[in-house]
């Protein structure tokens, strides 16, 4: 499984509502265990900019050492496929992310 070798982090902000929800939903549909980092300060945005190598944008996804800025289902699925993650959530998988229950 990719989660140990290629941990997944989703970057969001409090003002990113619909697109960040779509990003969370996409990861949860695939059963991807991920951590969510909600950017709350200019310093945190600057840190993400360094990681991305360009201006920070949300949602952004990091899979292991690979990054992708903005929600792009094709690119995100490709990164997750290459890391060996399942294409769909196993039965009974629990959602991840800030708003998971």
CSV table of N, CA and C in Angstrom, one decimal:
chain,number,residue,atom,x,y,z
A,1,UNK,N,0.8,-1.2,0.0
A,1,UNK,CA,0.0,0.0,0.0
A,1,UNK,C,0.9,1.2,0.0
A,2,UNK,N,0.4,2.3,-0.6
A,2,UNK,CA,1.2,3.5,-0.8
A,2,UNK,C,1.3,4.4,0.4
A,3,UNK,N,0.4,4.2,1.4
A,3,UNK,CA,0.3,5.2,2.5
A,3,UNK,C,1.6,5.4,3.3
A,4,UNK,N,2.4,4.3,3.5
A,4,UNK,CA,3.6,4.4,4.3
A,4,UNK,C,4.7,5.1,3.4
A,5,UNK,N,4.8,4.7,2.2
A,5,UNK,CA,5.9,5.2,1.3
A,5,UNK,C,5.5,6.6,0.7
A,6,UNK,N,4.2,6.7,0.5
A,6,UNK,CA,3.8,7.9,-0.2
A,6,UNK,C,2.6,8.6,0.5
A,7,UNK,N,2.9,9.2,1.7
A,7,UNK,CA,1.8,9.8,2.4
A,7,UNK,C,1.1,10.9,1.6
A,8,UNK,N,-0.2,11.0,1.8
A,8,UNK,CA,-1.0,12.0,1.1
A,8,UNK,C,-1.4,13.2,2.0
A,9,UNK,N,-1.2,14.4,1.6
A,9,UNK,CA,-1.6,15.6,2.3
A,9,UNK,C,-2.4,16.5,1.4
A,10,UNK,N,-3.5,16.9,1.8
A,10,UNK,CA,-4.4,17.8,1.1
A,10,UNK,C,-4.3,19.2,1.8
A,11,UNK,N,-4.0,20.2,1.0
A,11,UNK,CA,-3.9,21.6,1.6
A,11,UNK,C,-5.1,22.3,1.2
A,12,UNK,N,-5.8,23.0,2.2
A,12,UNK,CA,-7.0,23.7,2.0
A,12,UNK,C,-6.9,25.0,2.8
A,13,UNK,N,-8.0,25.8,2.7
A,13,UNK,CA,-8.2,27.0,3.5
A,13,UNK,C,-9.6,27.0,4.0
A,14,UNK,N,-9.9,27.8,5.0
A,14,UNK,CA,-11.3,27.9,5.4
A,14,UNK,C,-12.2,28.6,4.4
A,15,UNK,N,-11.6,29.4,3.5
A,15,UNK,CA,-12.5,30.0,2.4
A,15,UNK,C,-12.6,29.1,1.2
A,16,UNK,N,-11.9,28.1,1.1
A,16,UNK,CA,-12.0,27.1,0.0
A,16,UNK,C,-13.1,26.1,0.4
A,17,UNK,N,-14.3,26.3,-0.2
A,17,UNK,CA,-15.4,25.5,0.3
A,17,UNK,C,-15.7,24.4,-0.7
A,18,UNK,N,-16.4,24.8,-1.8
A,18,UNK,CA,-16.8,23.7,-2.8
A,18,UNK,C,-15.7,22.9,-3.4
A,19,UNK,N,-14.7,23.6,-3.9
A,19,UNK,CA,-13.6,22.9,-4.6
A,19,UNK,C,-12.8,22.0,-3.6
A,20,UNK,N,-12.6,22.5,-2.4
A,20,UNK,CA,-11.9,21.6,-1.4
A,20,UNK,C,-12.8,20.5,-0.9
A,21,UNK,N,-14.1,20.7,-0.9
A,21,UNK,CA,-15.1,19.6,-0.6
A,21,UNK,C,-15.0,18.5,-1.7
A,22,UNK,N,-14.9,18.9,-2.9
A,22,UNK,CA,-14.8,18.0,-4.1
A,22,UNK,C,-13.5,17.2,-3.9
A,23,UNK,N,-12.4,17.9,-3.5
A,23,UNK,CA,-11.1,17.3,-3.4
A,23,UNK,C,-11.2,16.2,-2.3
A,24,UNK,N,-11.8,16.5,-1.1
A,24,UNK,CA,-11.9,15.6,0.0
A,24,UNK,C,-12.7,14.4,-0.5
A,25,UNK,N,-13.9,14.7,-1.1
A,25,UNK,CA,-14.8,13.6,-1.6
A,25,UNK,C,-14.1,12.7,-2.6
A,26,UNK,N,-13.3,13.2,-3.5
A,26,UNK,CA,-12.5,12.4,-4.4
A,26,UNK,C,-11.6,11.4,-3.7
A,27,UNK,N,-10.8,12.0,-2.8
A,27,UNK,CA,-9.9,11.2,-2.0
A,27,UNK,C,-10.6,10.1,-1.2
A,28,UNK,N,-11.7,10.5,-0.6
A,28,UNK,CA,-12.5,9.5,0.2
A,28,UNK,C,-13.1,8.4,-0.6
A,29,UNK,N,-13.6,8.8,-1.8
A,29,UNK,CA,-14.2,7.8,-2.7
A,29,UNK,C,-13.2,6.7,-3.1
A,30,UNK,N,-11.9,7.1,-3.2
A,30,UNK,CA,-10.8,6.1,-3.5
A,30,UNK,C,-10.3,5.4,-2.2
A,31,UNK,N,-10.8,5.9,-1.0
A,31,UNK,CA,-10.4,5.3,0.2
A,31,UNK,C,-8.9,5.6,0.6
A,32,UNK,N,-8.5,6.8,0.2
A,32,UNK,CA,-7.1,7.3,0.4
A,32,UNK,C,-7.0,7.8,1.8
A,33,UNK,N,-6.2,7.3,2.7
A,33,UNK,CA,-5.9,7.9,4.0
A,33,UNK,C,-5.1,9.1,3.8
A,34,UNK,N,-5.6,10.3,4.2
A,34,UNK,CA,-4.9,11.5,4.0
A,34,UNK,C,-5.0,12.4,5.2
A,35,UNK,N,-4.0,13.3,5.3
A,35,UNK,CA,-4.1,14.3,6.3
A,35,UNK,C,-4.4,15.6,5.6
A,36,UNK,N,-5.1,16.5,6.3
A,36,UNK,CA,-5.5,17.7,5.7
A,36,UNK,C,-4.8,18.8,6.5
A,37,UNK,N,-4.2,19.7,5.8
A,37,UNK,CA,-3.6,20.9,6.4
A,37,UNK,C,-4.3,22.1,6.0
A,38,UNK,N,-5.0,22.8,6.9
A,38,UNK,CA,-5.7,24.0,6.5
A,38,UNK,C,-4.8,25.2,6.8
A,39,UNK,N,-4.5,25.9,5.8
A,39,UNK,CA,-3.6,27.1,5.9
A,39,UNK,C,-4.3,28.2,6.6
A,40,UNK,N,-3.7,28.7,7.7
A,40,UNK,CA,-4.3,29.7,8.5
A,40,UNK,C,-3.5,31.0,8.5
A,41,UNK,N,-2.3,31.0,8.0
A,41,UNK,CA,-1.5,32.2,8.1
A,41,UNK,C,-0.7,32.4,6.8
A,42,UNK,N,-0.2,33.6,6.6
A,42,UNK,CA,0.7,33.9,5.5
A,42,UNK,C,2.0,33.0,5.5
A,43,UNK,N,2.4,32.7,6.7
A,43,UNK,CA,3.6,31.9,6.9
A,43,UNK,C,3.3,30.5,6.4
A,44,UNK,N,2.2,29.9,6.7
A,44,UNK,CA,1.8,28.6,6.2
A,44,UNK,C,1.6,28.6,4.7
A,45,UNK,N,1.1,29.7,4.1
A,45,UNK,CA,1.0,29.8,2.7
A,45,UNK,C,2.3,29.9,2.0
A,46,UNK,N,3.3,30.6,2.6
A,46,UNK,CA,4.6,30.7,2.1
A,46,UNK,C,5.3,29.4,2.2
A,47,UNK,N,5.1,28.6,3.2
A,47,UNK,CA,5.6,27.2,3.3
A,47,UNK,C,5.1,26.3,2.2
A,48,UNK,N,3.8,26.4,1.9
A,48,UNK,CA,3.3,25.6,0.8
A,48,UNK,C,3.9,26.1,-0.5
A,49,UNK,N,4.0,27.4,-0.7
A,49,UNK,CA,4.7,27.9,-2.0
A,49,UNK,C,6.0,27.3,-2.2
A,50,UNK,N,6.8,27.2,-1.1
A,50,UNK,CA,8.1,26.6,-1.2
A,50,UNK,C,8.0,25.1,-1.6
A,51,UNK,N,7.1,24.4,-1.0
A,51,UNK,CA,6.9,23.0,-1.4
A,51,UNK,C,6.5,22.8,-2.8
A,52,UNK,N,5.6,23.7,-3.3
A,52,UNK,CA,5.1,23.6,-4.6
A,52,UNK,C,6.1,24.1,-5.7
A,53,UNK,N,6.9,25.0,-5.2
A,53,UNK,CA,7.9,25.7,-6.2
A,53,UNK,C,7.2,26.8,-7.0
A,54,UNK,N,6.0,27.2,-6.5
A,54,UNK,CA,5.2,28.3,-7.2
A,54,UNK,C,4.3,28.8,-6.1
A,55,UNK,N,3.5,29.8,-6.5
A,55,UNK,CA,2.6,30.4,-5.6
A,55,UNK,C,1.6,29.4,-5.1
A,56,UNK,N,1.3,29.5,-3.8
A,56,UNK,CA,0.4,28.5,-3.2
A,56,UNK,C,-1.0,28.7,-3.7
A,57,UNK,N,-1.7,27.6,-3.9
A,57,UNK,CA,-3.1,27.6,-4.3
A,57,UNK,C,-3.8,26.4,-3.6
A,58,UNK,N,-5.1,26.5,-3.3
A,58,UNK,CA,-5.8,25.4,-2.7
A,58,UNK,C,-7.0,25.1,-3.6
A,59,UNK,N,-7.4,23.8,-3.6
A,59,UNK,CA,-6.7,22.7,-3.0
A,59,UNK,C,-5.4,22.3,-3.7
A,60,UNK,N,-4.4,21.9,-2.9
A,60,UNK,CA,-3.2,21.3,-3.5
A,60,UNK,C,-3.0,19.9,-2.8
A,61,UNK,N,-2.4,19.0,-3.6
A,61,UNK,CA,-2.2,17.7,-3.1
A,61,UNK,C,-0.7,17.3,-3.2
A,62,UNK,N,-0.3,16.6,-2.1
A,62,UNK,CA,1.1,16.1,-2.1
A,62,UNK,C,1.0,14.6,-1.9
A,63,UNK,N,1.6,13.8,-2.8
A,63,UNK,CA,1.6,12.4,-2.6
A,63,UNK,C,3.1,12.0,-2.6
A,64,UNK,N,3.6,11.6,-1.4
A,64,UNK,CA,5.0,11.4,-1.2
A,64,UNK,C,5.8,12.7,-1.5
A,65,UNK,N,6.6,12.7,-2.5
A,65,UNK,CA,7.4,13.9,-2.9
A,65,UNK,C,6.8,14.6,-4.1
A,66,UNK,N,5.7,14.1,-4.7
A,66,UNK,CA,5.0,14.7,-5.8
A,66,UNK,C,4.0,15.7,-5.4
A,67,UNK,N,3.9,16.8,-6.1
A,67,UNK,CA,2.9,17.8,-5.7
A,67,UNK,C,2.0,18.1,-6.9
A,68,UNK,N,0.8,18.6,-6.7
A,68,UNK,CA,0.0,19.1,-7.7
A,68,UNK,C,-0.9,20.3,-7.1
A,69,UNK,N,-0.8,21.4,-7.8
A,69,UNK,CA,-1.5,22.6,-7.4
A,69,UNK,C,-2.9,22.7,-8.1
A,70,UNK,N,-3.9,22.8,-7.4
A,70,UNK,CA,-5.3,23.0,-8.0
A,70,UNK,C,-5.9,21.6,-8.1
A,71,UNK,N,-7.2,21.6,-8.2
A,71,UNK,CA,-8.0,20.3,-8.3
A,71,UNK,C,-8.0,19.9,-9.8
A,72,UNK,N,-7.4,18.8,-10.1
A,72,UNK,CA,-7.4,18.2,-11.4
A,72,UNK,C,-7.6,16.7,-11.2
A,73,UNK,N,-8.8,16.2,-11.4
A,73,UNK,CA,-9.0,14.8,-11.2
A,73,UNK,C,-8.1,13.8,-11.9
A,74,UNK,N,-7.8,14.1,-13.2
A,74,UNK,CA,-6.9,13.3,-14.0
A,74,UNK,C,-5.5,13.2,-13.4
A,75,UNK,N,-5.0,14.4,-13.1
A,75,UNK,CA,-3.6,14.5,-12.5
A,75,UNK,C,-3.6,13.9,-11.1
A,76,UNK,N,-4.6,14.1,-10.3
A,76,UNK,CA,-4.6,13.6,-8.9
A,76,UNK,C,-4.7,12.0,-9.0
A,77,UNK,N,-5.6,11.5,-9.8
A,77,UNK,CA,-5.7,10.1,-10.0
A,77,UNK,C,-4.4,9.5,-10.5
A,78,UNK,N,-3.7,10.1,-11.4
A,78,UNK,CA,-2.5,9.6,-11.9
A,78,UNK,C,-1.4,9.5,-10.8
A,79,UNK,N,-1.3,10.6,-10.0
A,79,UNK,CA,-0.3,10.5,-8.9
A,79,UNK,C,-0.7,9.4,-7.9
A,80,UNK,N,-1.9,9.2,-7.6
A,80,UNK,CA,-2.4,8.2,-6.6
A,80,UNK,C,-2.2,6.8,-7.2
A,81,UNK,N,-2.5,6.7,-8.5
A,81,UNK,CA,-2.2,5.4,-9.2
A,81,UNK,C,-0.8,5.0,-9.2
A,82,UNK,N,0.1,6.0,-9.5
A,82,UNK,CA,1.5,5.7,-9.5
A,82,UNK,C,2.1,5.3,-8.1
A,83,UNK,N,1.4,5.9,-7.1
A,83,UNK,CA,1.9,5.5,-5.7
A,83,UNK,C,1.3,4.2,-5.2
A,84,UNK,N,0.4,3.6,-6.0
A,84,UNK,CA,-0.1,2.3,-5.7
A,84,UNK,C,-1.4,2.3,-4.8
A,85,UNK,N,-2.1,3.4,-4.8
A,85,UNK,CA,-3.3,3.5,-4.0
A,85,UNK,C,-4.4,2.8,-4.8
A,86,UNK,N,-5.4,2.3,-4.0
A,86,UNK,CA,-6.6,1.6,-4.7
A,86,UNK,C,-7.4,2.7,-5.5
A,87,UNK,N,-8.1,2.2,-6.5
A,87,UNK,CA,-8.9,3.0,-7.3
A,87,UNK,C,-10.3,3.3,-6.7
A,88,UNK,N,-10.7,2.5,-5.7
A,88,UNK,CA,-11.9,2.8,-5.0
A,88,UNK,C,-11.8,2.3,-3.6
A,89,UNK,N,-12.6,2.9,-2.7
A,89,UNK,CA,-12.5,2.6,-1.3
A,89,UNK,C,-13.0,1.2,-1.0
A,90,UNK,N,-12.3,0.5,-0.1
A,90,UNK,CA,-12.8,-0.8,0.3
A,90,UNK,C,-14.0,-0.7,1.1
A,91,UNK,N,-14.9,-1.7,1.1
A,91,UNK,CA,-16.1,-1.6,1.8
A,91,UNK,C,-15.8,-1.3,3.3
A,92,UNK,N,-16.6,-0.3,3.8
A,92,UNK,CA,-16.5,0.1,5.2
A,92,UNK,C,-15.3,1.0,5.5
A,93,UNK,N,-14.6,1.5,4.5
A,93,UNK,CA,-13.5,2.5,4.7
A,93,UNK,C,-14.1,3.7,5.4
A,94,UNK,N,-13.3,4.3,6.3
A,94,UNK,CA,-13.7,5.5,7.0
A,94,UNK,C,-13.1,6.7,6.3
A,95,UNK,N,-13.9,7.8,6.2
A,95,UNK,CA,-13.4,9.0,5.5
A,95,UNK,C,-12.2,9.6,6.3
A,96,UNK,N,-11.4,10.4,5.6
A,96,UNK,CA,-10.3,11.1,6.2
A,96,UNK,C,-10.6,12.6,6.0
A,97,UNK,N,-9.7,13.5,6.5
A,97,UNK,CA,-9.9,14.9,6.3
A,97,UNK,C,-10.5,15.6,7.5
A,98,UNK,N,-10.4,16.9,7.4
A,98,UNK,CA,-10.9,17.8,8.5
A,98,UNK,C,-12.3,17.5,8.9
A,99,UNK,N,-13.2,17.3,7.9
A,99,UNK,CA,-14.6,17.2,8.3
A,99,UNK,C,-15.1,15.7,8.3
A,100,UNK,N,-14.2,14.8,8.4
A,100,UNK,CA,-14.6,13.4,8.5
A,100,UNK,C,-15.3,13.1,9.9
A,101,UNK,N,-16.2,12.2,9.9
A,101,UNK,CA,-17.0,11.9,11.1
A,101,UNK,C,-16.4,10.7,11.8
